[in-house]
Coordinates of C-alpha atoms and ligand atoms in Angstrom, one line a residue:
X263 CA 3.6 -31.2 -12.8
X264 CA 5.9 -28.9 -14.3
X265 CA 4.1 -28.9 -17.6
X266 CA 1.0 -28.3 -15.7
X267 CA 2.1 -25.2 -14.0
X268 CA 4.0 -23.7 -17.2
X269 CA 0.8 -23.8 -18.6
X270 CA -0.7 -21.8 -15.4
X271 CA 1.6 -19.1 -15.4
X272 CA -1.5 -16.3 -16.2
X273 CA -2.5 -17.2 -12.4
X274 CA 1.2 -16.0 -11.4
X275 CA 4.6 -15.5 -11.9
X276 CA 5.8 -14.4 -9.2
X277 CA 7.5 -17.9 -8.0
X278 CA 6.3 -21.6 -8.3
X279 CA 7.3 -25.1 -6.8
X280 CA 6.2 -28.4 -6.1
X281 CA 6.1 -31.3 -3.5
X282 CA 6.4 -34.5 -4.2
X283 CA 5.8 -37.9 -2.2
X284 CA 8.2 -41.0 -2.6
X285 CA 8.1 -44.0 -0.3
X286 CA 11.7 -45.0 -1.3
X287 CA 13.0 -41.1 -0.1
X288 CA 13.9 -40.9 3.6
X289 CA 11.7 -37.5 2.6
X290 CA 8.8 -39.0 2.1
X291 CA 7.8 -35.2 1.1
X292 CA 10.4 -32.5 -0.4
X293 CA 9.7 -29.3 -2.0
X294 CA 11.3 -27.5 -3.8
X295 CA 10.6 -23.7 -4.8
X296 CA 11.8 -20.6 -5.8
X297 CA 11.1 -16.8 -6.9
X298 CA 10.5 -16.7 -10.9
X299 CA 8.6 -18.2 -13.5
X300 CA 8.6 -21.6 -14.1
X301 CA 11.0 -22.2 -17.0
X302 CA 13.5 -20.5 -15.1
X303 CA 13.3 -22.3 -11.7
X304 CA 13.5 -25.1 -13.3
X305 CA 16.4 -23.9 -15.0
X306 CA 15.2 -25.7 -18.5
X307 CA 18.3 -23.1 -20.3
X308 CA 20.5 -25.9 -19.1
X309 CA 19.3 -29.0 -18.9
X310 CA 21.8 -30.7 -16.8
X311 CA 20.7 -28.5 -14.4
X312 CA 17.1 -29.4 -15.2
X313 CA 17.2 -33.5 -15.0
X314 CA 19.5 -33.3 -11.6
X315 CA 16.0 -31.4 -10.0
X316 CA 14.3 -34.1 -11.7
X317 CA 15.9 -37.0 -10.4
X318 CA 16.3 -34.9 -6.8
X319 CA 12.1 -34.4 -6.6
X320 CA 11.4 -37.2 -8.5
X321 CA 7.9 -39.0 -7.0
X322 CA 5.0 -41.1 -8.8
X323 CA 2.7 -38.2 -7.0
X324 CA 2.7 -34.4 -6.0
X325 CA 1.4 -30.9 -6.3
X326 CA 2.3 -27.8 -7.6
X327 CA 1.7 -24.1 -7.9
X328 CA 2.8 -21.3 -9.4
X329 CA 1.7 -17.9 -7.4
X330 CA 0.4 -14.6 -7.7
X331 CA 0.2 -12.4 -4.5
X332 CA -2.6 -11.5 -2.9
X333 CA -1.2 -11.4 0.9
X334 CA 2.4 -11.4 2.5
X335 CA 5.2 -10.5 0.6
X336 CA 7.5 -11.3 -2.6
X337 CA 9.4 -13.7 -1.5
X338 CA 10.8 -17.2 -1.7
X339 CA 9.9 -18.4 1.3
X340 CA 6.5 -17.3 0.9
X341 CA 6.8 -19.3 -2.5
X342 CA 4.2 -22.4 -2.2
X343 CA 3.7 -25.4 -1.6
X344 CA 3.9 -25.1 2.4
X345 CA 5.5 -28.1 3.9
X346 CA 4.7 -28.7 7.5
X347 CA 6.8 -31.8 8.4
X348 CA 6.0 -34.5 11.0
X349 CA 7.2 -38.2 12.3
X350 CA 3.6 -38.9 11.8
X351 CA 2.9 -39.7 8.4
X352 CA -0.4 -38.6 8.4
X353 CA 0.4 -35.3 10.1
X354 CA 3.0 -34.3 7.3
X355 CA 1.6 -32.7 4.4
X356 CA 2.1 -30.0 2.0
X357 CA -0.5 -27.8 0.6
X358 CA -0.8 -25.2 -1.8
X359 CA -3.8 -22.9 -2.5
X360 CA -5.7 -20.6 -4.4
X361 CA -8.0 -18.0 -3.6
X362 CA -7.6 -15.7 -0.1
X363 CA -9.0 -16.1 2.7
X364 CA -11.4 -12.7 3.6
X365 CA -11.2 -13.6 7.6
X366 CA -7.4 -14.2 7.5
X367 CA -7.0 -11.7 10.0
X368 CA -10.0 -13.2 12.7
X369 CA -8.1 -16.7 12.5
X370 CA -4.8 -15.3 12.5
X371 CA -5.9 -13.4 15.9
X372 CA -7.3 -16.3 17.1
X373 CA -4.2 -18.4 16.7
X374 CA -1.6 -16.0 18.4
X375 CA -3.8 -14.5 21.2
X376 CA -5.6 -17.9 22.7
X377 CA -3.5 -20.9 21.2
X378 CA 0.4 -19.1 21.5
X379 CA 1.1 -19.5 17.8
X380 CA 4.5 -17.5 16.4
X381 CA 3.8 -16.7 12.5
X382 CA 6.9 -16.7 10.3
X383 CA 5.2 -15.2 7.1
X384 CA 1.7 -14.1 8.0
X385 CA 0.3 -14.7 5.3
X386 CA -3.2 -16.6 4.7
X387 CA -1.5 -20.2 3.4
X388 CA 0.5 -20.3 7.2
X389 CA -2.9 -19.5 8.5
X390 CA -5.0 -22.6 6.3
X391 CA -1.5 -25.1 6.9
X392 CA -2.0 -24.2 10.9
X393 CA -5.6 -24.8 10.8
X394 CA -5.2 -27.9 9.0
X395 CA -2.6 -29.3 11.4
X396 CA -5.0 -28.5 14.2
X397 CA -8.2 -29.9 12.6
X398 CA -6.3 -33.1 12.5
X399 CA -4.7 -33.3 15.5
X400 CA -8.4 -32.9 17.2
X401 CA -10.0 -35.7 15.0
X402 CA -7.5 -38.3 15.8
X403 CA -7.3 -37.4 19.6
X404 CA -8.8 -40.4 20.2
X405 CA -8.4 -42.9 17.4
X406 CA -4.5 -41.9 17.1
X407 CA -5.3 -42.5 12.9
X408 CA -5.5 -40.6 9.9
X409 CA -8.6 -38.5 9.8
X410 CA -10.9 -38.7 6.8
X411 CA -10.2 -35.7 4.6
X412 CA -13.7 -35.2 4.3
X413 CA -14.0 -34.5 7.7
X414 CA -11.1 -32.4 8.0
X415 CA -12.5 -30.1 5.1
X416 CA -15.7 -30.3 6.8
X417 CA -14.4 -29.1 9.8
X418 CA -12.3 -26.0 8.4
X419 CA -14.8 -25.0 6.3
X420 CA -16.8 -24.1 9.4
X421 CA -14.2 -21.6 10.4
X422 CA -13.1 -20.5 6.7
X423 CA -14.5 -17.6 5.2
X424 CA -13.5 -16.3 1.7
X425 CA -11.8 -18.4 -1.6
X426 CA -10.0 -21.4 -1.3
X427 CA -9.1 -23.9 -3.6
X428 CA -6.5 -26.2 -2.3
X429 CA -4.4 -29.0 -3.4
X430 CA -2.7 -31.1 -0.2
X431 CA -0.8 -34.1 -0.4
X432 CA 0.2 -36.1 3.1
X433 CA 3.6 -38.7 3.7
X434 CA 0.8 -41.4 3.3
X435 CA 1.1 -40.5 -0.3
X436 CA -2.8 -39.5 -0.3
X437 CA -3.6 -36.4 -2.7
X438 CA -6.4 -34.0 -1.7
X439 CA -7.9 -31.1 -3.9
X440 CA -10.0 -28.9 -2.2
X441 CA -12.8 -26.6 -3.8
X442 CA -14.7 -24.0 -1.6
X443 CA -18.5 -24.3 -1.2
X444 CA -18.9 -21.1 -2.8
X445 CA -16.6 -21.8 -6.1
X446 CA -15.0 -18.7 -6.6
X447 CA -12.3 -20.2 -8.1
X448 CA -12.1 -22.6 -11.0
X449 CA -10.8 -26.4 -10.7
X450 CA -11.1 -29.4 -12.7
X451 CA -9.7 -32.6 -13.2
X452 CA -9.0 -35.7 -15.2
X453 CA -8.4 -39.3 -15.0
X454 CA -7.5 -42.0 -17.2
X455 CA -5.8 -45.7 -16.8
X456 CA -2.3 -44.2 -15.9
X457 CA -2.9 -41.0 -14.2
X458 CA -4.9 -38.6 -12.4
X459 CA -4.5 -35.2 -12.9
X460 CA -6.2 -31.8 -11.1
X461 CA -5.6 -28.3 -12.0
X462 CA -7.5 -24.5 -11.5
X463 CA -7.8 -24.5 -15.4
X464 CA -8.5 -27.0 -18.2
X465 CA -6.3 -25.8 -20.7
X466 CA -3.0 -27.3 -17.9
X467 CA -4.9 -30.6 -18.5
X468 CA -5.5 -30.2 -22.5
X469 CA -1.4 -29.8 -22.5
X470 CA -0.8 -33.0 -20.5
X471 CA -3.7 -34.9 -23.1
X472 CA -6.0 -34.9 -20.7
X473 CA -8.6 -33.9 -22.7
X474 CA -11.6 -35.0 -20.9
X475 CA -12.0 -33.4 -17.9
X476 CA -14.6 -32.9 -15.5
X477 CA -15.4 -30.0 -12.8
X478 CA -14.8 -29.9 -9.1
X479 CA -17.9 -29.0 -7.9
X480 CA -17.8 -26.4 -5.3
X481 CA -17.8 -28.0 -1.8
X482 CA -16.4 -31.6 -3.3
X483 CA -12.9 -32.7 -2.5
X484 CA -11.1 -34.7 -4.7
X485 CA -9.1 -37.7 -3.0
X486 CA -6.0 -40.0 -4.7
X487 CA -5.0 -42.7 -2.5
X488 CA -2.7 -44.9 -3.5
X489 CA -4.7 -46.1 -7.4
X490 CA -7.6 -45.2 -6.4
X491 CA -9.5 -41.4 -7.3
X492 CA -12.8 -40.4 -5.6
X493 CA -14.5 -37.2 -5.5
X494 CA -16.9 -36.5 -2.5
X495 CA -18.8 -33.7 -0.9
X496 CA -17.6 -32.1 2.6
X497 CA -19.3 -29.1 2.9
X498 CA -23.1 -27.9 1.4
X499 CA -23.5 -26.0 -1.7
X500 CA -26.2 -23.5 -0.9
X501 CA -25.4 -21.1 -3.4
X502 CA -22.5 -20.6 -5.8
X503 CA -20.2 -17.4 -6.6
X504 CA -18.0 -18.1 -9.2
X505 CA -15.7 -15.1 -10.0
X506 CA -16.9 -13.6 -12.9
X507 CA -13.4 -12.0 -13.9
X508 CA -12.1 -15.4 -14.6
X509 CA -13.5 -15.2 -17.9
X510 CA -13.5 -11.6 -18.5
X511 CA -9.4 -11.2 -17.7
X512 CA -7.8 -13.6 -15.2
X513 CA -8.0 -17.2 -16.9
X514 CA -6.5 -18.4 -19.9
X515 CA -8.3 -17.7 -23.1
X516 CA -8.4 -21.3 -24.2
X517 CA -9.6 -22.6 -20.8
X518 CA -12.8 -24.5 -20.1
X519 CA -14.7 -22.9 -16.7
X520 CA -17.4 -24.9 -15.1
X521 CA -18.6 -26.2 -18.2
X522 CA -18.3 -22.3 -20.3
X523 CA -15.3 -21.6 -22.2
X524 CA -13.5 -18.4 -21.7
X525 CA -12.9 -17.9 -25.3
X526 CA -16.5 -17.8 -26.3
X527 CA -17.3 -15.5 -22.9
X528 CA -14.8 -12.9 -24.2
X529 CA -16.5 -12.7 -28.2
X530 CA -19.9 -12.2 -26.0
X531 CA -18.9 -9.5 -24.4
X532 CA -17.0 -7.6 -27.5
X533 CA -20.5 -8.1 -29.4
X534 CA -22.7 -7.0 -26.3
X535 CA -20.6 -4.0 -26.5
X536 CA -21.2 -3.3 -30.0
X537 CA -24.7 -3.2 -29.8
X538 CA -24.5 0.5 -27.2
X539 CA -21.6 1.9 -29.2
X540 CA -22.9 5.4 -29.7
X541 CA -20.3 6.7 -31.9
X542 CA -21.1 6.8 -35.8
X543 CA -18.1 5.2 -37.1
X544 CA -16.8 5.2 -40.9
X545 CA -13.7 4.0 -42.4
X546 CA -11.6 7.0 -40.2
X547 CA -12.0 4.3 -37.1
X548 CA -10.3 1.1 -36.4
X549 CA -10.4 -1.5 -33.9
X550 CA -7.7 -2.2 -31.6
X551 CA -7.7 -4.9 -28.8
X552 CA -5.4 -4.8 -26.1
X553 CA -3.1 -8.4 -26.7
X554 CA -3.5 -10.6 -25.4
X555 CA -7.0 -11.3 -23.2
X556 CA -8.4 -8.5 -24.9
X557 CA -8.2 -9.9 -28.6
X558 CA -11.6 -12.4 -28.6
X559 CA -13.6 -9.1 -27.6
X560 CA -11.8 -6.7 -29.6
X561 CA -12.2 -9.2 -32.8
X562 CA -15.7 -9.7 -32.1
X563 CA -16.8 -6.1 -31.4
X564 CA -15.0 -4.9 -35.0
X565 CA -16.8 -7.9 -36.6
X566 CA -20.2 -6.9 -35.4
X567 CA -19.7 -3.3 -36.7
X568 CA -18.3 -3.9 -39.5
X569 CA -14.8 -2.8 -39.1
X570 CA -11.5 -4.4 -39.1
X571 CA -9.6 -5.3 -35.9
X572 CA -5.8 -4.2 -36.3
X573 CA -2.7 -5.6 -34.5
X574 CA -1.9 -1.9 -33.8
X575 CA -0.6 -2.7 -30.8
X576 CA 1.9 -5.4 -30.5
X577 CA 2.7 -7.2 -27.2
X578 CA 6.4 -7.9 -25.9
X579 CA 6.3 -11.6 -25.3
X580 CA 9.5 -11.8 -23.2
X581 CA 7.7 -9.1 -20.6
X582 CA 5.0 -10.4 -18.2
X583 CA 1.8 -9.4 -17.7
X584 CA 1.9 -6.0 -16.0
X585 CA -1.4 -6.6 -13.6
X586 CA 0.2 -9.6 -12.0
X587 CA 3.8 -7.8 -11.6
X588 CA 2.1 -5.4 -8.7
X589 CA 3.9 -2.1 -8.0
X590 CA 4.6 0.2 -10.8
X591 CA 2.8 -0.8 -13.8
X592 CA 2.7 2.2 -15.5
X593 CA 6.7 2.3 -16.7
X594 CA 5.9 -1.3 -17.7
X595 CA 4.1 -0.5 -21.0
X596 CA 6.1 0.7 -23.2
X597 CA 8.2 -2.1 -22.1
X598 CA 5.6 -4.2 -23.2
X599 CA 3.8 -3.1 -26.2
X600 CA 5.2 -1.7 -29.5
X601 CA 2.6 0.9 -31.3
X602 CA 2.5 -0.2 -35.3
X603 CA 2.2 3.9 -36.1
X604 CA 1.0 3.0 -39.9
X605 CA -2.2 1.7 -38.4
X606 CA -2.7 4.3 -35.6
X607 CA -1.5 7.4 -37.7
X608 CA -4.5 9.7 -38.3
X609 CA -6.9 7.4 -37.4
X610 CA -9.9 7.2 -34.7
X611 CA -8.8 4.4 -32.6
X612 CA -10.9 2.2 -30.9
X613 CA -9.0 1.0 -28.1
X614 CA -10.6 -2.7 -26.5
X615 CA -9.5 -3.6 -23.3
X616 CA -10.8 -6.2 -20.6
X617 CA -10.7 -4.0 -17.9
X618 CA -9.4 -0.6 -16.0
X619 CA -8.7 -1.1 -12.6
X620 CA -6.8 1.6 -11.2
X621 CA -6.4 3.4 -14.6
X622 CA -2.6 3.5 -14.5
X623 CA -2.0 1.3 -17.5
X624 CA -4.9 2.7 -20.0
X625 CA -3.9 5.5 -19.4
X626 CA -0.1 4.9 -20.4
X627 CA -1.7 3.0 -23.5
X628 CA -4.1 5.6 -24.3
X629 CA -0.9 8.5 -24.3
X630 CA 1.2 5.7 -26.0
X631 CA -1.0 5.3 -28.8
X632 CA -1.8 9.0 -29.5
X633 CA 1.8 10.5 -28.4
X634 CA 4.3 7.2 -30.3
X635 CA 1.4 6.1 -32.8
X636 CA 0.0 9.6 -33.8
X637 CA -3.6 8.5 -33.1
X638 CA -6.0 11.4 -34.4
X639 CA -8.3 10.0 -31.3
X640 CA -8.4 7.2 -28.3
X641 CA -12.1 5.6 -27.3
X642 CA -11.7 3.2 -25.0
X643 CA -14.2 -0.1 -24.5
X644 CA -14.3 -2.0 -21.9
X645 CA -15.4 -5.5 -21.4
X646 CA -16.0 -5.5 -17.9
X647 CA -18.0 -2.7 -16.6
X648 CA -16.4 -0.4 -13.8
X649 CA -14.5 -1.6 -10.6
X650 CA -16.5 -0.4 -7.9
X651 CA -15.7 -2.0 -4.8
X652 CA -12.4 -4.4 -4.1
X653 CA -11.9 -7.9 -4.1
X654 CA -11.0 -9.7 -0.9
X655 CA -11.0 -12.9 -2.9
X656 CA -7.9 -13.9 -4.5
X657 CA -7.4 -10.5 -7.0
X658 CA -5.7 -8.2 -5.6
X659 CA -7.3 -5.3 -5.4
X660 CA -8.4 -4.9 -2.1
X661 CA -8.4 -1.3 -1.1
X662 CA -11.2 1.6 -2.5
X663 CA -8.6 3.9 -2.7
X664 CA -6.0 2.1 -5.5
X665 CA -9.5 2.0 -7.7
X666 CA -10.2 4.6 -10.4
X667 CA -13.8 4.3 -10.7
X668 CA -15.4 5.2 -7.4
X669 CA -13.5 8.4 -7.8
X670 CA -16.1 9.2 -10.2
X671 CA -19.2 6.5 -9.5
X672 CA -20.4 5.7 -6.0
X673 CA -23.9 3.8 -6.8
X674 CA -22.7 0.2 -6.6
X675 CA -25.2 -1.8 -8.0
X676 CA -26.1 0.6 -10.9
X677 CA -24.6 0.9 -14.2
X678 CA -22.4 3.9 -14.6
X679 CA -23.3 7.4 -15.5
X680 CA -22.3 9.0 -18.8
X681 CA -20.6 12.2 -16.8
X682 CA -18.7 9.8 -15.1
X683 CA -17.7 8.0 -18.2
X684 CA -16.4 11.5 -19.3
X685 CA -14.7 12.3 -16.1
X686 CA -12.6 9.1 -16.5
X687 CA -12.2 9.4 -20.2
X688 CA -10.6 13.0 -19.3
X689 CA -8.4 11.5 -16.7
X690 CA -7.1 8.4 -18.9
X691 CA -6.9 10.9 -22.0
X692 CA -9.4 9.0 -23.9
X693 CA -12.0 10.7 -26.6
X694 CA -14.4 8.4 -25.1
X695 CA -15.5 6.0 -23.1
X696 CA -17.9 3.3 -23.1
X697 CA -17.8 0.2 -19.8
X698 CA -19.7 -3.3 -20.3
X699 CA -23.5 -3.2 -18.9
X700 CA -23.8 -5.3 -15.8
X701 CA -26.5 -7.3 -17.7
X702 CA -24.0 -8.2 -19.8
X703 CA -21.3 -10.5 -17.7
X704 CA -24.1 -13.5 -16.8
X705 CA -25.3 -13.1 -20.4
X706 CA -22.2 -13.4 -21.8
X707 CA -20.0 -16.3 -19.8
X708 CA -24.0 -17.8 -19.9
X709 CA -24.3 -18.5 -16.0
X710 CA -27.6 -17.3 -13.8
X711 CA -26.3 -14.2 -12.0
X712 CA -27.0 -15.9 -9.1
X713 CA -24.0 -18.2 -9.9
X714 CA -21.8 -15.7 -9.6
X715 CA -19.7 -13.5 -7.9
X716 CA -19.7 -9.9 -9.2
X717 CA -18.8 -8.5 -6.3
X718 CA -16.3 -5.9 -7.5
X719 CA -19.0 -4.5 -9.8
X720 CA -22.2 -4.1 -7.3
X721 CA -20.8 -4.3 -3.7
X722 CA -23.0 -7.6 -3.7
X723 CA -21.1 -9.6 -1.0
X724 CA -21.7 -13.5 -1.1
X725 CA -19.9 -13.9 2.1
X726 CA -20.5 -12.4 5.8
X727 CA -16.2 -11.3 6.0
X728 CA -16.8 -10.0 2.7
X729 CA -19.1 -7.3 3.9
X730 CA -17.5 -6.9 7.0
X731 CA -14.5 -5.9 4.8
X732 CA -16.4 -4.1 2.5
X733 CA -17.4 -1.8 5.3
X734 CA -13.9 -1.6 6.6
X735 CA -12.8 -1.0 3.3
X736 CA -15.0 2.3 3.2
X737 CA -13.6 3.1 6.6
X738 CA -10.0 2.6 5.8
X739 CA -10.2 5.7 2.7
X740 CA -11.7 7.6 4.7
X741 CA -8.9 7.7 7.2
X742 CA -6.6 7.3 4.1
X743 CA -5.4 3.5 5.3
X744 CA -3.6 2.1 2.2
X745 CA -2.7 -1.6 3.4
X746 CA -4.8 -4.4 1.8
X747 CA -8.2 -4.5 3.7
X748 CA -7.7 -8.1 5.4
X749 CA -4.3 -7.4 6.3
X750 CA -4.4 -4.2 8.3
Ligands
LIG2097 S1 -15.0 -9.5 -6.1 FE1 -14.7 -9.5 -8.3 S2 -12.6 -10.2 -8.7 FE2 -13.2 -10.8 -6.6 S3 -14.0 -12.9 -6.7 FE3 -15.7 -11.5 -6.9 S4 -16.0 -11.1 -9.1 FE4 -14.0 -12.0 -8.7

């Protein structure tokens, strides 16, 4: 498990832990977590250290997560898994989850005003454990046994609205994962003679040698009990919405999603771009691609026109990804990037990144390169097009008002205009700028449309809370509310 989630860590590093199940413990379930990334909670500079949390969490069977906010607060005790113990063995579980849930703040309602509930962290994974203890306490009212988990997930997902891919493991030693009957998020698994192994994204598995792995399909649980693995269906699959910026920026490059590989997504997109460039370029331009989720569309686009693609700018390893850090991104660039100024120097740079969000990082880049690396010009390209409308679906990005682009662009569900291109070109002190075509995203990941969510792009809803929110959302800048939409 902890190779599993060292290998997750572009899906958070915020904090990360595990549960673990082991008949011989008087714990049948103990979790450990803390705030940081994974090598360092568990402490791998000093292995001493290391093997005593071993031997202490030490199970033939667990989950873990690492996480990346999207509600509550930084800190450890909002770190997952959630434990909720119980003398019943079958009403003691620990879950962990990804995704968020878009009516977090109907069930959270429901749960303090009619059923007397007190929230310690109000925050959507207390909200899903809650839920979960409920759904079984009603289904063994009568038998006084453990519930089918298909029924449980059944149940909830009547009530659940939004992403949620969970993993859940009870003091029966039974192992659930959980995908939502939408999809949104990714989730595969493995199994051979020794093990079974489940994780959001194949490349954890590839690094165990698992290397043949199938795809939880959205609406299908996964259940382990005791040596035996099945996968069944709990809830109906009437349409899917996977989220489309798992292969633009969120997952890792060398991941497998539902069958299309992130890696090949990315070069799609950088030579999709290539083909509207409407600059003349000569051998004054090169091509550089924001390291590191931007290099397989950077490459590609310079290949297509004929140009080389320059480490010009040179990622920090030992500094985290600045999107996932939250507040104050902007100081965190040159921090994180060195500028190679006998690349930039005099030259017409083109700058490849995956996306802008709320500008304040391009916009350090873009100054960085031309102000540190004496770029002659900056033209950005983006692979995703503009950031329309937020996300109420595990990226957080919630709110209209933290977003650049419908300062500029309100027509969701068009592609942008050139003045607005220029208008955020001037504001990110860019030469140019040129966004992905909508067409573009299906094309290149090569799923229908219809298979996807691209929500943040065209306003397009799949869920009923996500327009609800949407809506709210709208209201919320107008007043000038700043809190994340399903929160406030
Ligand atoms: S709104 Fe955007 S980021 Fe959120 S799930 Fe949909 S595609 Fe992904």
């Amino acid at each position: 498990m902890y190779k599993l989630i060292l290998n997750l860590q572009n899906r958070g590093q915020l904090s990360c832990g595990l549960s673990t199940y082991n008949k011989e413990r008087s714990l049948l379930i103990s979790t450990y977590k803390e705030l940081g990334a994974v090598n360092d909670v568990f402490k791998i500079q000093c292995p001493g250290k290391t093997n005593k949390i071993f031997e202490k969490y030490s199970g033939d069977r667990g989950i873990a997560h690492t996480r990346y906010a999207t509600s509550g607060f930084a800190r450890k005790e909002e770190a997952q898994p959630f434990e909720r113990m119980h003398g019943r063995k079958y009403k003691w579980f620990s879950l962990c989850f990804n995704g968020n849930i878009a009516n977090y703040s109907e069930l959270r309602k429901h749960l303090l005003d009619k059923r007397d509930y007190h929230m310690v962290h109000n925050n959507d994974t207390e909200i899903i454990m809650h839920n979960i203890s409920r759904t079984i306490n009603t289904l063994s009212e009568d038998t006084n046994k453990a519930p089918d988990p298909v029924d449980i997930f059944s149940k909830l997902s009547e009530k659940m609205d939004g992403a949620y891919n969970i993993g859940m493991i009870d003091a029966k030693g039974k192992v659930m994962a959980v995908r939502d009957p939408l999809g949104f998020k990714p989730l595969c698994y493995s199994t051979d003679n020794e093990k079974s192994l489940f994780a959001s994204e194949s490349v954890a598995l590839t690094h165990c040698n698992m290397n043949h792995f199938k795809f939880l399909q959205p609406g299908e649980i996964l259940i382990n009990d005791k040596d035996e693995t099945k996968v069944e269906r709990y809830a109906k699959c009437e349409k899917k919405a996977h989220c489309m910026f798992e292969w633009v920026y969120f997952a890792n490059v060398s991941s497998i999603l539902d069958e299309k590989s992130v890696y090949l997504a990315r070069t799609n997109l950088g030579k999709e771009m290539a083909k509207s460039e409407p600059l003349e370029l000569n051998d004054d331009f090169v091509v550089i691609p924001v390291p590191d989720s931007s290099k397989p569309f950077g490459d590609s686009y310079a290949f297509e026109v004929g140009l080389p693609s320059k480490e010009g700018l040179v990622r920090n390893r030992y500094v985290g990804r600045t999107f996932i850090e939250g507040c104050d991104r902007s100081n965190k660039v040159e921090d994180k990037f060195t500028v190679l100024k006998h690349i930039t120097k005099g030259k017409k740079v083109l700058l490849m990144d995956d996306s802008i969000v709320r500008g304040n990082t391009s916009k350090k880049i873009v100054n960085f390169i031309k102000e540190k690396g004496q770029a002659k010009e900056v033209h950005l390209r983006i692979s995703c097009p503009p950031i329309l409308s937020p996300c109420f679906y595990g990226i957080d990005m919630s709110t209209i008002g933290e977003l650049i682009a419908p300062k500029y662009f309100k027509e969701t569900g068009e592609d942008i205009s050139e003045k607005a291109c220029e208008d955020i070109a001037k504001e990110q002190g860019a030469d140019s700028l040129v966004y992905q075509k909508m067409e573009n995203i299906p094309k290149s990941i090569g799923l229908p449309k219809c298979d996807l969510c691209m929500a943040c792009l065209n306003g397009d809803y799949p869920t009923e809370w996500g327009c609800k929110l949407y809506e709210k959302a709208k209201k919320n800048f107008k007043n000038g509310i700043k809190e994340r939409t399903y929160e406030c």
